[in-house]
Amino acid sequence: MELSSLNIKFLPGVGEKKAATLLEELDIQSFEDMLYHIPYRYIDRTKIYKIADLNKKLPYIQLKAKITNLQSVGVGSSSRMTATAYDETGSVELVWFKGFKFLASQIEAEKEYLIFGQPSEFNRKINIVHPEIDNFEKASKLLVGFQSIYSTTEKMKKAFLNSKSIGKIQDAIFKTIKHKIPETLPAWFLQKHKLLFLHDSLYNVHFPESQNTLEKAIYRLKFEELFYIQLNILKLKYKRKKYFKGNVFTTVGEYFNTFYNQYLPFELTNAQKRVIKELRQDCGSGKQMNRLLQGDVGSGKTLVAVMGMLIALDNYFQTCLMAPTEILAKQHYETISEMLKEMGITVALLTGSTRKKERERIHQGLLDGSIQILIGTHALLENVVSFQNIGLAIIDEQHRFGVAQRAKLWQKNTTPPHVFVMTATPIPRTLAMTLYGDLDVSVIDELPPGRKPITTQHVFEKKRIEVFHFIEKELEKGRQAYVVFPLISESEKFDFRDLEAGFEELNNYFLPKGYKVGMVHGKMKPAEKEHEMHRFVTAETKILVSTTVIEVGVNVPNASVMLIESAERFGLSQLHQLRGRVGRGADQSYCILMTSYKISNDSRQRIETMVATNDGFEIAEADLKLRGPGDLEGTQQSGLACSLKIANLGKDLLILNEVSRIANEILAQDPDLEEEEHQLFASQIKRLFKTRITWRYIS
Ligand code: ADP
Ligand code: MG
């Protein structure tokens, strides 16, 4: 029976209308979809708490208590009813904001009640808001087993689809299919890893028999989900290593050595040396390299890229460096041309705004091999861009690139070029394993010497003038400053007014003191943007007001202040990226996070994390925990992390490690999953990942 082809609308009690709502709200259509809509919480209805044990961290709890002291307090919108519940261990306040006339008529002194609700804290005292109250003697039928709680939306509730009715639909599914759910893991495997059957697992996550079976059921489902993801992604890696040749870079020759001995602008950090070595080994191995370099902002990835490119040139290959924005491509072009200017290497820049004539010249130069290094934006992916012999493609700040775009790089030579992807968005280990499990990973975990850690401060908007004074002091020392405004979507009129008003205000304050203020934002024409950036890079303007267009890659070491306006509106990784624009020189740098007085708890936690640490990996982990993987940059387009139904990448590292080890073991023995006992694995992978395979191959 194919559970994925049975439509829930035919179940008793569902019908067209509810089915439509479920599809719209939760993307649930088939029996399978529904079965995998698992409860997000369970309430143990056998457990009765003592009042003395209550704290605000507990989920829903039940008490057996008497109720006294019923009274109405407050007037108008703050009117409410309170009561005191007590047992032999203590007392706790109950609060209702509505429906209390009815309650008042129900509650009798000296009678025992079953009180069901969630403890919270108010004025440093524990209370329970809107508890359900039942006569204890009559409530005994409620006191069995676990109650599953399903997530629902407002629209669902209006269509009479609350948590309870979802439970009923699950029950109807089990009855309809007569408890037959086809197994998706081989029997030997279940036995070996002590896993429950799929059927028992799904049944128990919806209708837990005990805490113990519930835990086993959840474990089995997470295990399976992560196992297939790992098996799938690692299979690609094994396959590539088995079948794919790579261009062999045998020599480290004249270009590399000359640069290293004569033009290296700084002593390399140990981390940079290690990564260059890893890159050399990969490119010399005869297999195609697919390596991801993770290095925090300012860790010196560009220099590593340059050294890699020189090795390619030493082996008579061409090479390219692709950046996500024009500003960044141009900046790379300038930095790299400058570094290599004495070495007789031809470097070209190709972006969307390259003129036709120049473009044609570049196309020709790439074909006849006279251009050795091409730097550009995604313009260099276009089909008309062909190389004589490209050996290495480097992608900077990869999270800005779509997957399909990366795929195009592979077709630029008969033997696909080595691919080196650099990212400044540190990725938590679990995400790296699931998203980039088939890539080898290098890490730069060391900043160039002499950097002082950036000082980060949280300031309320009221103190803007003090902040301006502070910036002024920095400008007096010859430094420069960024002021960033949120403009999440560059078309939002409202934000745009903020940006312009902010610009005005800064101008009014700083211009009379002789400091020019510039502004860049996404609505400007590329040429205008370039011009403004250039004025800031050359220190003609001392302050640059901008939107997040400067988030990625821009390098102005003289800038020492990053003021972020409405910081509560930015995500953690964005804040971290922005902060990375300063602290690039030897001077002490500052990041000021300005917020309004009232901010949400989540925003507060983000700001606190930023103030507490400069470590990108720590921030990425915090981000994963706060937002969940679906929201993390770079994961959306993959469609993977958000499609995880049961496992949680913020929490399930241990299971992930385990399944990854098991998947490696299986593939080492049988990389193409051809053996009899692996047949089910092969068919499951086909079923689960039919649409996703191509891009994983590439990234
Ligand atoms: P990112 O990793 O963010 O791309 P960059 O490559 O832009 O970092 O480097 C940041 C800054 O550090 C640049 O100004 C660069 O010149 C400098 N830098 C890179 N490597 C070193 C080093 N080994 N010693 C000193 N400064 C370095
Ligand atoms: Mg960079």
PDB file of N, CA and C and ligand atoms in Angstrom, residues 266-269 272 296-303 448-449 451 555 557 584, ligand 1:
ATOM      1  N   PHE A 266      52.012  39.493   3.813  1.00  0.00           N
ATOM      2  CA  PHE A 266      52.186  39.222   5.255  1.00  0.00           C
ATOM      3  C   PHE A 266      52.668  37.804   5.442  1.00  0.00           C
ATOM      4  N   GLU A 267      53.173  37.540   6.612  1.00  0.00           N
ATOM      5  CA  GLU A 267      53.444  36.170   7.024  1.00  0.00           C
ATOM      6  C   GLU A 267      52.100  35.436   7.083  1.00  0.00           C
ATOM      7  N   LEU A 268      52.024  34.248   6.487  1.00  0.00           N
ATOM      8  CA  LEU A 268      50.757  33.508   6.554  1.00  0.00           C
ATOM      9  C   LEU A 268      50.503  33.021   7.978  1.00  0.00           C
ATOM     10  N   THR A 269      49.240  32.979   8.344  1.00  0.00           N
ATOM     11  CA  THR A 269      48.932  32.360   9.645  1.00  0.00           C
ATOM     12  C   THR A 269      49.034  30.839   9.483  1.00  0.00           C
ATOM     13  N   GLN A 272      46.121  29.468   7.625  1.00  0.00           N
ATOM     14  CA  GLN A 272      46.205  29.689   6.171  1.00  0.00           C
ATOM     15  C   GLN A 272      47.146  28.678   5.525  1.00  0.00           C
ATOM     16  N   ASP A 296      36.027  32.589   9.378  1.00  0.00           N
ATOM     17  CA  ASP A 296      35.270  33.728   9.845  1.00  0.00           C
ATOM     18  C   ASP A 296      35.637  34.986   9.049  1.00  0.00           C
ATOM     19  N   VAL A 297      34.773  35.980   9.120  1.00  0.00           N
ATOM     20  CA  VAL A 297      35.076  37.233   8.444  1.00  0.00           C
ATOM     21  C   VAL A 297      36.434  37.746   8.901  1.00  0.00           C
ATOM     22  N   GLY A 298      37.233  38.199   7.945  1.00  0.00           N
ATOM     23  CA  GLY A 298      38.522  38.777   8.282  1.00  0.00           C
ATOM     24  C   GLY A 298      39.622  37.765   8.544  1.00  0.00           C
ATOM     25  N   SER A 299      39.345  36.494   8.295  1.00  0.00           N
ATOM     26  CA  SER A 299      40.358  35.488   8.630  1.00  0.00           C
ATOM     27  C   SER A 299      41.391  35.308   7.508  1.00  0.00           C
ATOM     28  N   GLY A 300      41.187  36.017   6.406  1.00  0.00           N
ATOM     29  CA  GLY A 300      42.199  35.988   5.348  1.00  0.00           C
ATOM     30  C   GLY A 300      42.001  34.901   4.315  1.00  0.00           C
ATOM     31  N   LYS A 301      40.784  34.756   3.860  1.00  0.00           N
ATOM     32  CA  LYS A 301      40.493  33.725   2.866  1.00  0.00           C
ATOM     33  C   LYS A 301      41.011  34.125   1.474  1.00  0.00           C
ATOM     34  N   THR A 302      41.001  35.445   1.221  1.00  0.00           N
ATOM     35  CA  THR A 302      41.395  35.899  -0.112  1.00  0.00           C
ATOM     36  C   THR A 302      42.815  35.451  -0.454  1.00  0.00           C
ATOM     37  N   LEU A 303      43.699  35.591   0.507  1.00  0.00           N
ATOM     38  CA  LEU A 303      45.094  35.230   0.278  1.00  0.00           C
ATOM     39  C   LEU A 303      45.211  33.734  -0.034  1.00  0.00           C
ATOM     40  N   PRO A 448      44.423  36.756  11.614  1.00  0.00           N
ATOM     41  CA  PRO A 448      45.781  37.286  11.462  1.00  0.00           C
ATOM     42  C   PRO A 448      46.226  37.955  12.753  1.00  0.00           C
ATOM     43  N   PRO A 449      47.512  37.937  13.027  1.00  0.00           N
ATOM     44  CA  PRO A 449      48.011  38.448  14.307  1.00  0.00           C
ATOM     45  C   PRO A 449      47.768  39.943  14.463  1.00  0.00           C
ATOM     46  N   ARG A 451      45.263  41.529  15.612  1.00  0.00           N
ATOM     47  CA  ARG A 451      43.880  42.021  15.638  1.00  0.00           C
ATOM     48  C   ARG A 451      43.401  42.131  17.068  1.00  0.00           C
ATOM     49  N   ASN A 555      36.077  45.416   2.203  1.00  0.00           N
ATOM     50  CA  ASN A 555      37.247  45.501   3.058  1.00  0.00           C
ATOM     51  C   ASN A 555      37.806  46.917   3.119  1.00  0.00           C
ATOM     52  N   PRO A 557      40.045  48.533   5.889  1.00  0.00           N
ATOM     53  CA  PRO A 557      40.664  48.326   7.201  1.00  0.00           C
ATOM     54  C   PRO A 557      40.659  49.566   8.087  1.00  0.00           C
ATOM     55  N   ARG A 584      39.376  45.146  10.974  1.00  0.00           N
ATOM     56  CA  ARG A 584      40.208  44.556   9.929  1.00  0.00           C
ATOM     57  C   ARG A 584      41.600  45.154   9.922  1.00  0.00           C
TER      58      ARG A 584
HETATM   59  P1  ADP B   1      37.980  37.224   4.605  1.00  0.00           P
HETATM   60  O1  ADP B   1      38.370  35.903   5.129  1.00  0.00           O
HETATM   61  O2  ADP B   1      36.871  37.861   5.374  1.00  0.00           O
HETATM   62  O3  ADP B   1      37.740  37.216   3.121  1.00  0.00           O
HETATM   63  P2  ADP B   1      40.184  38.878   3.841  1.00  0.00           P
HETATM   64  O4  ADP B   1      40.824  37.911   2.949  1.00  0.00           O
HETATM   65  O5  ADP B   1      39.431  40.013   3.232  1.00  0.00           O
HETATM   66  O6  ADP B   1      39.250  38.148   4.885  1.00  0.00           O
HETATM   67  O7  ADP B   1      41.293  39.421   4.839  1.00  0.00           O
HETATM   68  C1  ADP B   1      40.986  40.359   5.825  1.00  0.00           C
HETATM   69  C2  ADP B   1      42.137  41.301   6.048  1.00  0.00           C
HETATM   70  O8  ADP B   1      43.231  40.615   6.650  1.00  0.00           O
HETATM   71  C3  ADP B   1      42.665  41.896   4.787  1.00  0.00           C
HETATM   72  O9  ADP B   1      42.936  43.265   5.024  1.00  0.00           O
HETATM   73  C4  ADP B   1      43.941  41.118   4.524  1.00  0.00           C
HETATM   74  O10 ADP B   1      44.841  41.881   3.784  1.00  0.00           O
HETATM   75  C5  ADP B   1      44.430  40.807   5.923  1.00  0.00           C
HETATM   76  N1  ADP B   1      45.228  39.581   6.038  1.00  0.00           N
HETATM   77  C6  ADP B   1      44.990  38.402   5.431  1.00  0.00           C
HETATM   78  N2  ADP B   1      45.907  37.475   5.794  1.00  0.00           N
HETATM   79  C7  ADP B   1      46.722  38.073   6.669  1.00  0.00           C
HETATM   80  C8  ADP B   1      47.893  37.636   7.420  1.00  0.00           C
HETATM   81  N3  ADP B   1      48.354  36.395   7.324  1.00  0.00           N
HETATM   82  N4  ADP B   1      48.473  38.536   8.230  1.00  0.00           N
HETATM   83  C9  ADP B   1      47.996  39.794   8.336  1.00  0.00           C
HETATM   84  N5  ADP B   1      46.942  40.260   7.659  1.00  0.00           N
HETATM   85  C10 ADP B   1      46.295  39.428   6.842  1.00  0.00           C
END
